[in-house]
Amino acid sequence: MLFYKGYISTFNDVRQSLPPAFFNKIKTLGFDQFLQSVDLNVNSYNLDDMIGRYIGNYQFHLKDKILRVTLKDIGFIFSLPYSGAVIQVSRKYDIEYATPLWRKYFNVKQVTSVMVKDVFTSVALSTNYDEENVNDICRLWFCLFCSCFLTPTSKTMIPLKLFYYLDRFEDIPRLNWSQYIFDQIFDNMESACYSDRHREKTGVKVNEYIVRKRILL
């Protein structure tokens, strides 16, 4: 779980410095289950097998059965809502991403997970923990969590439109986070399967396959 380890390592570096208000707010938003350190072990050979068993349309062939993954499954696994407003981050949707948070800490069109880690760490270690600062830390935590674990991409960038959805705290629990995770998981699965077929034909493990495989792990 390389991406998860990257997230939890960064968070643990600042955990002791964060004020109680941060933890209370994340709990209120329904994401406090991700503030705990847990041991996650995944065998990469099992992932190869899973990719080989994927037959499309969110389905896997297991012996004499077909297993279909649903939004409800994702919601149960992550303890997150599987209904509510859909998070639209693709290019075809015209959504304003230039929020105060984006302008204040990034103000660039390519926000990488490395940038998010650096900004989150810097702000989290600040000695100023007024309400505005705590709110910023919470939003930056979401950026860190999404880019490093929840919905990572092969380019390790956070979708700019996600800033729009993080702007209003009261809306965060009403968003369909399971749909967002579901879409990203199977986008990565489709890409990994495509690259796997290419590998079988050519014998070459292309970078796209390796990256997507790490993301799925």
Coordinates of C-alpha atoms in Angstrom, one line a residue:
M1 CA 0.0 0.0 0.0
L2 CA 2.6 2.5 -1.2
F3 CA 0.1 5.4 -1.5
Y4 CA -1.6 4.7 1.8
K5 CA 1.8 4.6 3.5
G6 CA 2.7 7.9 1.9
Y7 CA -0.5 9.5 3.3
I8 CA -0.3 8.1 6.8
S9 CA 3.4 8.8 7.1
T10 CA 2.8 12.5 6.2
F11 CA -0.1 12.7 8.6
N12 CA 1.7 11.0 11.4
D13 CA 4.5 13.6 11.1
V14 CA 2.1 16.3 12.2
R15 CA -0.5 14.4 14.2
Q16 CA 0.8 15.5 17.6
S17 CA 0.9 19.2 16.6
L18 CA -2.7 19.3 15.4
P19 CA -5.3 20.9 17.6
P20 CA -8.4 19.0 18.9
A21 CA -10.6 21.3 16.7
F22 CA -9.1 19.6 13.6
F23 CA -10.0 16.0 14.8
N24 CA -13.5 17.2 15.9
K25 CA -14.2 18.7 12.5
I26 CA -13.0 15.7 10.6
K27 CA -15.2 13.5 12.8
T28 CA -18.2 15.7 12.2
L29 CA -17.7 15.4 8.5
G30 CA -17.6 11.5 8.8
F31 CA -14.0 10.8 7.9
D32 CA -12.4 10.2 11.2
Q33 CA -12.0 6.5 10.4
F34 CA -9.1 7.5 8.2
L35 CA -7.1 9.2 10.9
Q36 CA -6.0 5.9 12.4
S37 CA -2.8 4.1 11.5
V38 CA -3.5 0.5 10.4
D39 CA -1.4 -2.2 8.9
L40 CA -2.4 -2.9 5.3
N41 CA -0.8 -5.7 3.4
V42 CA -1.6 -6.6 -0.2
N43 CA 0.2 -9.3 -2.2
S44 CA 1.0 -8.0 -5.6
Y45 CA 0.5 -11.4 -7.1
N46 CA -3.1 -11.4 -5.9
L47 CA -3.5 -8.1 -7.7
D48 CA -2.2 -9.6 -10.9
D49 CA -4.8 -12.4 -10.5
M50 CA -7.5 -9.8 -9.8
I51 CA -6.7 -7.9 -13.0
G52 CA -6.7 -11.1 -14.9
R53 CA -10.2 -12.0 -13.6
Y54 CA -11.7 -8.6 -14.4
I55 CA -14.2 -9.0 -17.3
G56 CA -15.4 -5.4 -17.5
N57 CA -18.6 -3.7 -16.4
Y58 CA -17.4 -3.8 -12.8
Q59 CA -17.4 -7.6 -12.8
F60 CA -14.9 -10.3 -11.9
H61 CA -14.9 -14.0 -12.9
L62 CA -14.3 -16.2 -9.9
K63 CA -14.4 -19.9 -10.6
D64 CA -18.1 -20.6 -11.5
K65 CA -19.3 -17.2 -10.3
I66 CA -19.5 -13.7 -11.5
L67 CA -18.8 -11.1 -8.8
R68 CA -20.1 -7.5 -9.5
V69 CA -18.8 -4.6 -7.3
T70 CA -21.5 -2.0 -6.5
L71 CA -21.5 1.5 -5.0
K72 CA -23.0 0.0 -1.9
D73 CA -19.9 -2.3 -1.6
I74 CA -17.6 0.7 -1.8
G75 CA -19.6 2.6 0.8
F76 CA -19.5 -0.3 3.2
I77 CA -15.8 -0.9 2.8
F78 CA -14.9 2.8 3.3
S79 CA -17.8 3.7 5.6
L80 CA -18.7 6.6 3.3
P81 CA -22.0 7.8 1.7
Y82 CA -23.0 6.0 -1.5
S83 CA -25.8 8.5 -2.3
G84 CA -26.0 12.2 -2.6
A85 CA -24.5 14.8 -4.9
V86 CA -22.1 13.4 -7.5
I87 CA -18.5 14.8 -7.5
Q88 CA -17.8 15.8 -11.1
V89 CA -14.1 16.3 -11.8
S90 CA -13.8 15.5 -15.5
R91 CA -13.0 18.1 -18.1
K92 CA -16.5 18.1 -19.6
Y93 CA -17.9 19.8 -16.5
D94 CA -17.6 23.5 -16.2
I95 CA -16.9 23.9 -12.5
E96 CA -15.1 26.8 -10.8
Y97 CA -12.0 25.4 -9.1
A98 CA -10.4 28.8 -8.2
T99 CA -11.5 28.7 -4.6
P100 CA -9.9 30.8 -1.8
L101 CA -8.0 27.7 -0.7
W102 CA -6.6 27.1 -4.2
R103 CA -5.6 30.7 -4.6
K104 CA -4.0 31.0 -1.2
Y105 CA -1.9 27.9 -1.2
F106 CA -1.4 26.7 -4.8
N107 CA -2.6 29.0 -7.6
V108 CA -1.3 26.7 -10.3
K109 CA -3.1 24.4 -12.7
Q110 CA -1.1 21.3 -11.9
V111 CA -1.4 20.5 -8.2
T112 CA 0.7 17.3 -7.4
S113 CA 0.5 15.1 -4.4
V114 CA 4.0 16.3 -3.5
M115 CA 2.9 19.9 -3.4
V116 CA -0.1 18.9 -1.3
K117 CA 2.1 17.1 1.2
D118 CA 4.4 20.1 1.5
V119 CA 1.6 22.6 2.0
F120 CA -0.3 20.4 4.4
T121 CA 2.7 19.8 6.5
S122 CA 3.7 23.5 6.6
V123 CA 0.2 24.7 7.5
A124 CA -0.4 21.9 10.0
L125 CA 2.8 22.8 11.9
S126 CA 1.8 26.4 12.2
T127 CA 1.4 27.8 15.7
N128 CA -1.7 29.7 14.6
Y129 CA -4.8 27.6 15.1
D130 CA -7.6 30.0 14.8
E131 CA -10.9 28.9 13.1
E132 CA -9.8 29.9 9.6
N133 CA -6.5 28.1 9.9
V134 CA -8.1 25.0 11.2
N135 CA -10.6 25.0 8.3
D136 CA -7.7 25.3 5.9
I137 CA -5.9 22.4 7.5
C138 CA -9.0 20.3 7.2
R139 CA -9.4 21.1 3.5
L140 CA -5.7 20.4 2.9
W141 CA -6.1 17.1 4.7
F142 CA -8.8 16.2 2.2
C143 CA -6.5 17.1 -0.6
L144 CA -3.7 15.0 0.9
F145 CA -6.0 12.0 1.6
C146 CA -7.6 12.1 -1.9
S147 CA -4.3 12.6 -3.8
C148 CA -2.3 10.1 -1.8
F149 CA -4.8 7.3 -1.1
L150 CA -8.5 7.7 -1.7
T151 CA -8.5 8.5 -5.4
P152 CA -4.9 8.7 -6.7
T153 CA -4.3 9.1 -10.4
S154 CA -1.4 7.9 -12.6
K155 CA -0.1 11.5 -12.8
T156 CA -0.3 11.9 -9.0
M157 CA -2.3 15.1 -9.3
I158 CA -5.4 16.2 -7.5
P159 CA -8.3 17.1 -9.9
L160 CA -8.7 20.9 -9.7
K161 CA -12.4 20.7 -9.6
L162 CA -12.2 18.9 -6.2
F163 CA -11.4 22.3 -4.6
Y164 CA -14.9 23.4 -5.5
Y165 CA -16.4 20.5 -3.5
L166 CA -14.2 21.2 -0.5
D167 CA -15.1 24.8 -0.3
R168 CA -18.3 24.4 1.8
F169 CA -17.9 22.1 4.8
E170 CA -21.6 21.6 5.3
D171 CA -21.8 20.0 1.8
I172 CA -19.0 17.5 2.3
P173 CA -21.1 14.8 4.1
R174 CA -23.8 15.1 1.5
L175 CA -21.5 14.2 -1.4
N176 CA -21.5 10.8 -3.0
W177 CA -17.9 9.9 -2.1
S178 CA -18.4 6.2 -2.9
Q179 CA -19.3 7.1 -6.5
Y180 CA -16.1 9.2 -6.8
I181 CA -14.0 6.3 -5.4
F182 CA -15.8 3.8 -7.5
D183 CA -15.2 5.7 -10.8
Q184 CA -11.5 6.2 -10.0
I185 CA -11.0 2.5 -9.0
F186 CA -12.5 1.2 -12.2
D187 CA -10.8 3.8 -14.4
N188 CA -7.5 2.5 -13.0
M189 CA -8.7 -1.1 -13.4
E190 CA -9.6 -0.6 -17.1
S191 CA -6.2 1.0 -17.7
A192 CA -4.3 -1.7 -15.9
C193 CA -6.1 -4.4 -17.8
Y194 CA -5.4 -2.7 -21.1
S195 CA -1.7 -2.4 -20.2
D196 CA -1.7 -6.0 -19.0
R197 CA -2.9 -7.3 -22.4
H198 CA -0.2 -5.2 -24.0
R199 CA 2.3 -6.8 -21.6
E200 CA 1.1 -10.3 -22.6
K201 CA 1.5 -9.5 -26.3
T202 CA 4.9 -7.8 -26.1
G203 CA 6.4 -9.1 -22.9
V204 CA 7.1 -5.6 -21.8
K205 CA 5.8 -4.1 -18.5
V206 CA 4.9 -0.6 -19.6
N207 CA 5.0 2.2 -17.1
E208 CA 1.3 2.8 -17.3
Y209 CA 0.7 -0.8 -16.1
I210 CA 3.2 -0.4 -13.2
V211 CA 1.7 2.9 -12.1
R212 CA -1.9 1.8 -12.3
K213 CA -1.1 -1.4 -10.5
R214 CA 0.5 0.6 -7.6
I215 CA -2.6 2.7 -7.5
L216 CA -4.9 -0.3 -7.3
L217 CA -2.7 -1.7 -4.5

